[in-house]
PDB file of C-alpha atoms in Angstrom:
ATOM      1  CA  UNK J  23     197.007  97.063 128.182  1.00 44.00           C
ATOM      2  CA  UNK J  24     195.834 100.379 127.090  1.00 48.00           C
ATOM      3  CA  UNK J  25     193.649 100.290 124.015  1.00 48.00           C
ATOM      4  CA  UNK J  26     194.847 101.059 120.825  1.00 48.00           C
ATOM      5  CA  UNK J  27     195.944 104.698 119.773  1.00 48.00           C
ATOM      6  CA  UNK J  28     195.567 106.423 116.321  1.00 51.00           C
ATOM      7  CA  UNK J  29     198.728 106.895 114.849  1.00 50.00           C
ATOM      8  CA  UNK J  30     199.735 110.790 114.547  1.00 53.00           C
ATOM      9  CA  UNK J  31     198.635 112.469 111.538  1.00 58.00           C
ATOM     10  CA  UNK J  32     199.414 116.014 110.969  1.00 66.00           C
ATOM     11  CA  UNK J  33     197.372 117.126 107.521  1.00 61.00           C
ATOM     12  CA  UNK J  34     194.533 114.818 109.646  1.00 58.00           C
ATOM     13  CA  UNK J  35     194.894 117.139 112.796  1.00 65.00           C
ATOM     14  CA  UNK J  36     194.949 120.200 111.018  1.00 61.00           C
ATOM     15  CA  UNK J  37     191.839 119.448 109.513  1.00 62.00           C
ATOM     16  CA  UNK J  38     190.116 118.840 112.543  1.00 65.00           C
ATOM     17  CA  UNK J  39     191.511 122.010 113.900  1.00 68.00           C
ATOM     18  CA  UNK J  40     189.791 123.964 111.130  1.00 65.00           C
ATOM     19  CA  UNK J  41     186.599 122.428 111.429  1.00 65.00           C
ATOM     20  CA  UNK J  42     186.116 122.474 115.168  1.00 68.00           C
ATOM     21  CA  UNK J  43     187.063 126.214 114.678  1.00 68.00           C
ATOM     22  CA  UNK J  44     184.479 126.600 112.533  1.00 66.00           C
ATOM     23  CA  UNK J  45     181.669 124.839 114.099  1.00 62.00           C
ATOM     24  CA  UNK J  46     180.352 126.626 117.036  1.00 61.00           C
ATOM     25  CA  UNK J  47     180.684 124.865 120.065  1.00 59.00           C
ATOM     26  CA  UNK J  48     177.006 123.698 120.272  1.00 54.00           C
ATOM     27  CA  UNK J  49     177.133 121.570 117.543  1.00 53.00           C
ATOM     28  CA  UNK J  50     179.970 120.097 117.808  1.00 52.00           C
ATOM     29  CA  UNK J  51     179.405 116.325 118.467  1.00 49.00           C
ATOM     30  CA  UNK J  52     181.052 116.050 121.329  1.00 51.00           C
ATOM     31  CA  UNK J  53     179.655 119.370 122.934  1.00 45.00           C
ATOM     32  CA  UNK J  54     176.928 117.057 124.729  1.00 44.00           C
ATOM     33  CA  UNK J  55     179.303 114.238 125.933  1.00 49.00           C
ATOM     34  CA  UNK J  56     181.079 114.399 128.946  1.00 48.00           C
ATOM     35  CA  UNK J  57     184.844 115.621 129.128  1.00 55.00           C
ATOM     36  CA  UNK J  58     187.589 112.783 129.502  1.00 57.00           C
ATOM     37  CA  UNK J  59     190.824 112.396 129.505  1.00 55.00           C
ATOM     38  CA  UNK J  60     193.277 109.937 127.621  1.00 58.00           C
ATOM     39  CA  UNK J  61     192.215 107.564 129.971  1.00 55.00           C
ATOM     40  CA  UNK J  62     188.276 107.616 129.853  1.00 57.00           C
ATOM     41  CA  UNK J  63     188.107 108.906 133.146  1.00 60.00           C
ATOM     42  CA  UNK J  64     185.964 111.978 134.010  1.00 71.00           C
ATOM     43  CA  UNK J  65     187.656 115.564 133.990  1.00 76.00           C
ATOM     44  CA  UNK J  66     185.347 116.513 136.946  1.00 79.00           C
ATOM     45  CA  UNK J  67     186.616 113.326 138.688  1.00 80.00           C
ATOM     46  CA  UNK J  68     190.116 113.556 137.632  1.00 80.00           C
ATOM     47  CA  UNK J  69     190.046 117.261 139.129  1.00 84.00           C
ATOM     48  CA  UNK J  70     188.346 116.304 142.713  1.00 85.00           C
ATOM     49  CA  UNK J  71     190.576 113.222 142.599  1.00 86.00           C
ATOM     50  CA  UNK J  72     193.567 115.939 141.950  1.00 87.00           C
ATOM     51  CA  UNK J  73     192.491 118.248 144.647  1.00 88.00           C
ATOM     52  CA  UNK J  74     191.832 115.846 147.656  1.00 90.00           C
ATOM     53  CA  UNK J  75     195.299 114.209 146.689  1.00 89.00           C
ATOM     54  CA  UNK J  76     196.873 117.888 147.226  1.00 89.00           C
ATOM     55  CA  UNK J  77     194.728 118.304 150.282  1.00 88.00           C
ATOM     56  CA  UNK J  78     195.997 114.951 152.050  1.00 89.00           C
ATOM     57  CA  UNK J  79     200.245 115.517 151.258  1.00 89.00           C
ATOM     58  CA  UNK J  80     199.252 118.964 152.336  1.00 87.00           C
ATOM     59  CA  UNK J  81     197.929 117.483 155.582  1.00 87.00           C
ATOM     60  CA  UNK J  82     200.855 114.812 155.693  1.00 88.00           C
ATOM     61  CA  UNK J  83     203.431 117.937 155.384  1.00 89.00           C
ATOM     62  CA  UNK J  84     201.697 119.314 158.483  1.00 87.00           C
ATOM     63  CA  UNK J  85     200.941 122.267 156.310  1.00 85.00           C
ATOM     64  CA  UNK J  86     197.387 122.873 157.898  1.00 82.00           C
ATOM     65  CA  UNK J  87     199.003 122.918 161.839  1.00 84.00           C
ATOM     66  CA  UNK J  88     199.365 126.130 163.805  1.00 82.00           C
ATOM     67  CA  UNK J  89     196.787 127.818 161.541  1.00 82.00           C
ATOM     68  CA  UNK J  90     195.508 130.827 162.971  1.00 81.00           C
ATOM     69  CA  UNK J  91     192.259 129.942 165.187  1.00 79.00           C
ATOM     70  CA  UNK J  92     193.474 126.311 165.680  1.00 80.00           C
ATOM     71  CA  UNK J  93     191.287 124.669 168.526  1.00 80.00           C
ATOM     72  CA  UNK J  94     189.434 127.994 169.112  1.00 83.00           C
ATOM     73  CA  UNK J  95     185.804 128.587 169.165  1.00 84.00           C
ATOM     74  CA  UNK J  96     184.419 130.911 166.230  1.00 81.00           C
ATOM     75  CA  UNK J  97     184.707 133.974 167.355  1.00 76.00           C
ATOM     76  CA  UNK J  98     180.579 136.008 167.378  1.00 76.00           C
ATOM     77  CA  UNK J  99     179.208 132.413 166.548  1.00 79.00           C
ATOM     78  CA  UNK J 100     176.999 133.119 169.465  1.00 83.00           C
ATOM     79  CA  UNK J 101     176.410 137.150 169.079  1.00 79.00           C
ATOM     80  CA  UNK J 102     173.124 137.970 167.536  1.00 82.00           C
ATOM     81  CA  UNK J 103     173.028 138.512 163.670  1.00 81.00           C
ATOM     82  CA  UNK J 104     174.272 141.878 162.222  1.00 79.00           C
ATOM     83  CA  UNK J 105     173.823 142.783 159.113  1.00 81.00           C
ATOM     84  CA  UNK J 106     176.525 144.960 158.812  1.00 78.00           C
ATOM     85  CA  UNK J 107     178.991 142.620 160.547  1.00 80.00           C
ATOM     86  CA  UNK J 108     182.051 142.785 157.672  1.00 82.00           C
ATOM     87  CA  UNK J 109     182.058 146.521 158.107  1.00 78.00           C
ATOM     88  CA  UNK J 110     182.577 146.327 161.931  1.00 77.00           C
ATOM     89  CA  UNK J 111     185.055 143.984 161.823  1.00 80.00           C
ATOM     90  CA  UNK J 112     187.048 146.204 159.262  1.00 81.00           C
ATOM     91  CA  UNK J 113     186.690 148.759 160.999  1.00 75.00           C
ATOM     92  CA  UNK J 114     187.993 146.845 163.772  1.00 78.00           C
ATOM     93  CA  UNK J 115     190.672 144.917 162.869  1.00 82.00           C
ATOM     94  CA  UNK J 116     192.424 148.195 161.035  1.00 82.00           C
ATOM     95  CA  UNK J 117     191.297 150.076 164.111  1.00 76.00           C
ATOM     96  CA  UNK J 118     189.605 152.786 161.424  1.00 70.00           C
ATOM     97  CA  UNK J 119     188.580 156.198 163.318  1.00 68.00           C
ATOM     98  CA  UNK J 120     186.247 158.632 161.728  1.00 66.00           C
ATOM     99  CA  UNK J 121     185.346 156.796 158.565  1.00 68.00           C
ATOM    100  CA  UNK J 122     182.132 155.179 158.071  1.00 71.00           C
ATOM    101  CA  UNK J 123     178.600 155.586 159.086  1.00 76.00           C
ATOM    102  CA  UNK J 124     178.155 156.800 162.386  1.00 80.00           C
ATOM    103  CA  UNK J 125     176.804 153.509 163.837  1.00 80.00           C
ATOM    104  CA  UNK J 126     179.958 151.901 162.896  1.00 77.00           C
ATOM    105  CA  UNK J 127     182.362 154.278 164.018  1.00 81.00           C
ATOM    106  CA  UNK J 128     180.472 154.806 167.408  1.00 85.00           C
ATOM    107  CA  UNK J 129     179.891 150.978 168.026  1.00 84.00           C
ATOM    108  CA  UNK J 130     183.585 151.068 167.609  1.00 81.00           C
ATOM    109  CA  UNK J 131     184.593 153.814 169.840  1.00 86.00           C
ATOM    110  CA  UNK J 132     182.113 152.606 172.352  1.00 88.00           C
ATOM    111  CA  UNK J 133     184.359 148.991 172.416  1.00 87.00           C
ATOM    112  CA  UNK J 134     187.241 151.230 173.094  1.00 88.00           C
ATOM    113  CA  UNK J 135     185.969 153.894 175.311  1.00 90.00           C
ATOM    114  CA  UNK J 136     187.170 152.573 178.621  1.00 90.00           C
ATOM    115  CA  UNK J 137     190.843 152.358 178.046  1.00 90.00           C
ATOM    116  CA  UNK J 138     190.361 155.743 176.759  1.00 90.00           C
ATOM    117  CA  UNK J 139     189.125 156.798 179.814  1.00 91.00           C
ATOM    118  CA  UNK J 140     191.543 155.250 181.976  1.00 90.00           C
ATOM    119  CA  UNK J 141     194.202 157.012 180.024  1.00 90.00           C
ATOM    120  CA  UNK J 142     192.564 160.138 181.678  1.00 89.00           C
ATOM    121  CA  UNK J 143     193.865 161.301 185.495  1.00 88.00           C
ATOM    122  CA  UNK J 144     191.685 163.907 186.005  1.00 90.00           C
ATOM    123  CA  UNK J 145     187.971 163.279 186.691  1.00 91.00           C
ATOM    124  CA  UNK J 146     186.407 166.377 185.175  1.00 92.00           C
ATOM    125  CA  UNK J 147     187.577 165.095 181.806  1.00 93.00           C
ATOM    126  CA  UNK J 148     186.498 162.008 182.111  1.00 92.00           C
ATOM    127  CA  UNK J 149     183.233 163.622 182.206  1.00 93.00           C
ATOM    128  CA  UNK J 150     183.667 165.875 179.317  1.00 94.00           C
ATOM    129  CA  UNK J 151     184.649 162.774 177.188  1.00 93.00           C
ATOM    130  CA  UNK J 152     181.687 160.690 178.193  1.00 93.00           C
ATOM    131  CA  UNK J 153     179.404 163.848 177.515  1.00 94.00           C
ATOM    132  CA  UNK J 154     180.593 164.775 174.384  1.00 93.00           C
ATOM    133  CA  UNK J 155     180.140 160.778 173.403  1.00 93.00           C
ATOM    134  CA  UNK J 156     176.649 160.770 174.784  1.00 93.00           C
ATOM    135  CA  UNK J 157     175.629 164.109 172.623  1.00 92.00           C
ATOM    136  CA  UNK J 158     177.086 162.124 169.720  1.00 90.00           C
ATOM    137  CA  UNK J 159     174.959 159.310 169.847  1.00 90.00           C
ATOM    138  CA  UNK J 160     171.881 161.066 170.347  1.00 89.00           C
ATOM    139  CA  UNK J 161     172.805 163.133 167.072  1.00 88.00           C
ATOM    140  CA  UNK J 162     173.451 160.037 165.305  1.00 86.00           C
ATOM    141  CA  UNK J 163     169.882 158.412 166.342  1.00 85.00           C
ATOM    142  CA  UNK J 164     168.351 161.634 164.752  1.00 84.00           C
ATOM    143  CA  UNK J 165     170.016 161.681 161.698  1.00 77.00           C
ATOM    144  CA  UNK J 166     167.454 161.538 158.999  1.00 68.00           C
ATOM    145  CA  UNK J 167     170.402 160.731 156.128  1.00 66.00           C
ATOM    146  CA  UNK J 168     169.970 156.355 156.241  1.00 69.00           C
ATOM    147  CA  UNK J 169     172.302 153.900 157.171  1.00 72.00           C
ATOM    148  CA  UNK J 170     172.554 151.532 159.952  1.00 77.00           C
ATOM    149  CA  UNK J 171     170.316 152.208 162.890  1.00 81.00           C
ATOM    150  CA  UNK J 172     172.338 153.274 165.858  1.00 83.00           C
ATOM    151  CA  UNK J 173     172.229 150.891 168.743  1.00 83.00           C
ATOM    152  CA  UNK J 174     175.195 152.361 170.758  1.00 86.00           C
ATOM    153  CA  UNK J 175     173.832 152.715 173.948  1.00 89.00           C
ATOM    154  CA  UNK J 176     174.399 156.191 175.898  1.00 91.00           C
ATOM    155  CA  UNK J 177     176.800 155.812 179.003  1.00 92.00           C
ATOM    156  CA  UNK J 178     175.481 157.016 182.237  1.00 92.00           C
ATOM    157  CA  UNK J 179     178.321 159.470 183.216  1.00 91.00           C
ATOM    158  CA  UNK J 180     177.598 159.038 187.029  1.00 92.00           C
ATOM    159  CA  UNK J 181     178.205 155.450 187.007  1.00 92.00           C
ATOM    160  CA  UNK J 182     181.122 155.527 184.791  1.00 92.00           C
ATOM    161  CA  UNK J 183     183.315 158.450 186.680  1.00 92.00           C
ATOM    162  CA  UNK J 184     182.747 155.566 189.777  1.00 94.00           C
ATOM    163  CA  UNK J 185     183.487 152.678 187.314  1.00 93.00           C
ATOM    164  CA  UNK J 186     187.262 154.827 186.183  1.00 92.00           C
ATOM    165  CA  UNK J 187     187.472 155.770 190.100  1.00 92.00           C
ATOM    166  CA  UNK J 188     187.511 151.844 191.025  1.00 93.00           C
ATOM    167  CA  UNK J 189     189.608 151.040 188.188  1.00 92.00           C
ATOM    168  CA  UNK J 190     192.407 153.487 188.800  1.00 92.00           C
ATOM    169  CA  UNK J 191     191.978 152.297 192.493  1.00 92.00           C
ATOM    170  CA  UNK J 192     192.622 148.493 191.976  1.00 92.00           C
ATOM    171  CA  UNK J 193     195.357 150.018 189.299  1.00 91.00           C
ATOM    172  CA  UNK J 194     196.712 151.599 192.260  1.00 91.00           C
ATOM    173  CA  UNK J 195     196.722 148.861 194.551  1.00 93.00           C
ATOM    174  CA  UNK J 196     198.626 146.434 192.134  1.00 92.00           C
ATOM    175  CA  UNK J 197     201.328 148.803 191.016  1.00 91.00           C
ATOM    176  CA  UNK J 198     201.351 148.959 195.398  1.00 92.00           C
ATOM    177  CA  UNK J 199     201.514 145.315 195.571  1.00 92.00           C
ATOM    178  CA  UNK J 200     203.836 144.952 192.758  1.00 90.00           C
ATOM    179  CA  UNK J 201     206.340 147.995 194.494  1.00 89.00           C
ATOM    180  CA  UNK J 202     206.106 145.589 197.935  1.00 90.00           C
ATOM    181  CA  UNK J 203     206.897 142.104 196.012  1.00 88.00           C
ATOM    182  CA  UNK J 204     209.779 143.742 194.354  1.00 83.00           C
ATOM    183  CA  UNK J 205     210.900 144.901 197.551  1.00 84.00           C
ATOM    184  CA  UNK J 206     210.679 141.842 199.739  1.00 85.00           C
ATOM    185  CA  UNK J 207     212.399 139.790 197.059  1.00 82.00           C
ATOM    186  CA  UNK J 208     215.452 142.170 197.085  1.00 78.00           C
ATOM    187  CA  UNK J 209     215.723 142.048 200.882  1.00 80.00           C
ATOM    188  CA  UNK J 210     215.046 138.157 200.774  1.00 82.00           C
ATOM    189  CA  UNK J 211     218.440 138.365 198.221  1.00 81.00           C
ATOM    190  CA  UNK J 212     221.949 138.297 199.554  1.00 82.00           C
ATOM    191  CA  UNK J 213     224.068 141.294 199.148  1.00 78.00           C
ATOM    192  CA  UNK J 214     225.947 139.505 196.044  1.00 80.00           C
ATOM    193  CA  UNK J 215     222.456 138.677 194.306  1.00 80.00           C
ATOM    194  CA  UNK J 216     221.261 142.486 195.002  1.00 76.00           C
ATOM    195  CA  UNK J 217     224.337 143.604 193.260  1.00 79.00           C
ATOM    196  CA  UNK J 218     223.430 141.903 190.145  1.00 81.00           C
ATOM    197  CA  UNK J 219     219.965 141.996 190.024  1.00 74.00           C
ATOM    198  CA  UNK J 220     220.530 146.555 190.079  1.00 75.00           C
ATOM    199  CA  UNK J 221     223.418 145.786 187.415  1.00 78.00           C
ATOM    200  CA  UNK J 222     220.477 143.769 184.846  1.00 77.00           C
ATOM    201  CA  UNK J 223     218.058 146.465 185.353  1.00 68.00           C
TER     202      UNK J 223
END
C-alpha cells in the first residue's frame, strides 16, 4: 500500500509557494537532493524508463522498417576524412551550381562532368568544355583568397575525347542491339500479336 499522503491544504500550499519563490534555488533544501516523483522513483530513471518504453511499441508498430538506408552500408565510411564533408554533400544532394568556394563547386562539377560530356555530339566541344574546366582549376589552386585547398584533379583532354568516343560507341551499339531485339521479337509475333503490340505503343 502506498504510504501515507498529506491531506490537501490550500493556505499551507500557498505558503510554500511564496517561500520557494523567494528563496533562490540554491538554497532551497531540496536543491541538493535528487528529483522524484510521487512514487520515490528517480526523474532521470522515470524519463529513460519513458523513452525506451516509446522506443520498443515504436519498434512493435514496425515504425522503424523501410527506413531510408535499411541494410545498406554507410555511405563514405571508407573515403578518407574531409573536413569540409557537410558542405559537399549539400552541395550535392541540392545539386547547388556556382555557389560556394571553388573547391566545392569544382569537386562537384568534376563528379558530374562525364554525363555532361556525353550530352555533347560533337568532339571539338567536348574539348572546349574539358579546357575551359582545366583553366578553372588551375585558377582556383592559385587563388591567394583561403578556403579549402583544391584537390580537383585536371582532366587530360586527350584521354577523355577517347574515353566520350568509346562511350558514345558502346551507346551506339546498345541502342543497335536494342533496335535488333525489338525487331526479332515482332517478327517472332503472329500477325494478331503485331497488331496490338503497334496499337499499345
Amino acid at each position: 500500500m502506498a504510504g501515507k499522503r498529506e491531506p490537501s491544504d490550500t493556505p499551507l500550499n500557498v505558503a510554500r509557494y511564496k517561500i520557494n519563490r523567494e528563496t533562490p534555488a540554491a538554497d532551497r533544501p531540496e536543491a541538493a537532493e535528487v528529483e522524484t516523483n510521487e512514487a520515490g522513483q528517480a526523474m532521470m530513471d522515470a524519463r529513460a524508463q519513458y523513452v525506451e518504453i516509446s522506443i520498443q511499441q515504436a519498434m512493435r508498430r514496425d515504425d522503424f522498417d523501410n527506413l531510408p538506408g535499411t541494410g545498406k552500408p554507410i555511405p563514405g565510411l571508407n573515403a578518407p576524412y574531409d573536413p569540409d564533408w557537410w558542405i559537399r554533400q549539400k552541395i550535392e544532394r541540392e545539386q547547388i551550381t556556382g555557389l560556394g568556394p571553388p573547391a566545392l563547386t569544382l569537386r562537384a562539377e568534376d563528379a558530374g562532368l562525364d554525363a555532361r560530356l556525353d550530352a555533347v555530339t560533337v568532339e571539338k566541344q567536348v574539348r572546349e568544355i574539358l579546357d575551359d574546366f582545366n583553366r578553372r582549376v588551375i585558377e582556383a589552386r592559385r587563388q591567394l583568397r583561403g578556403g579549402p585547398p583544391v584537390v580537383t584533379a585536371l582532366r587530360d583532354v586527350g584521354a577523355e575525347v577517347l574515353r566520350w568516343k568509346e562511350r558514345r560507341e558502346a551507346e551506339r551499339i546498345e541502342r543497335e542491339a536494342a533496335r535488333q531485339r525489338a525487331a526479332d521479337a515482332l517478327a517472332a509475333m503472329t500477325w494478331r500479336e503485331r497488331r496490338r503490340a503497334k496499337r499499345e505503343r
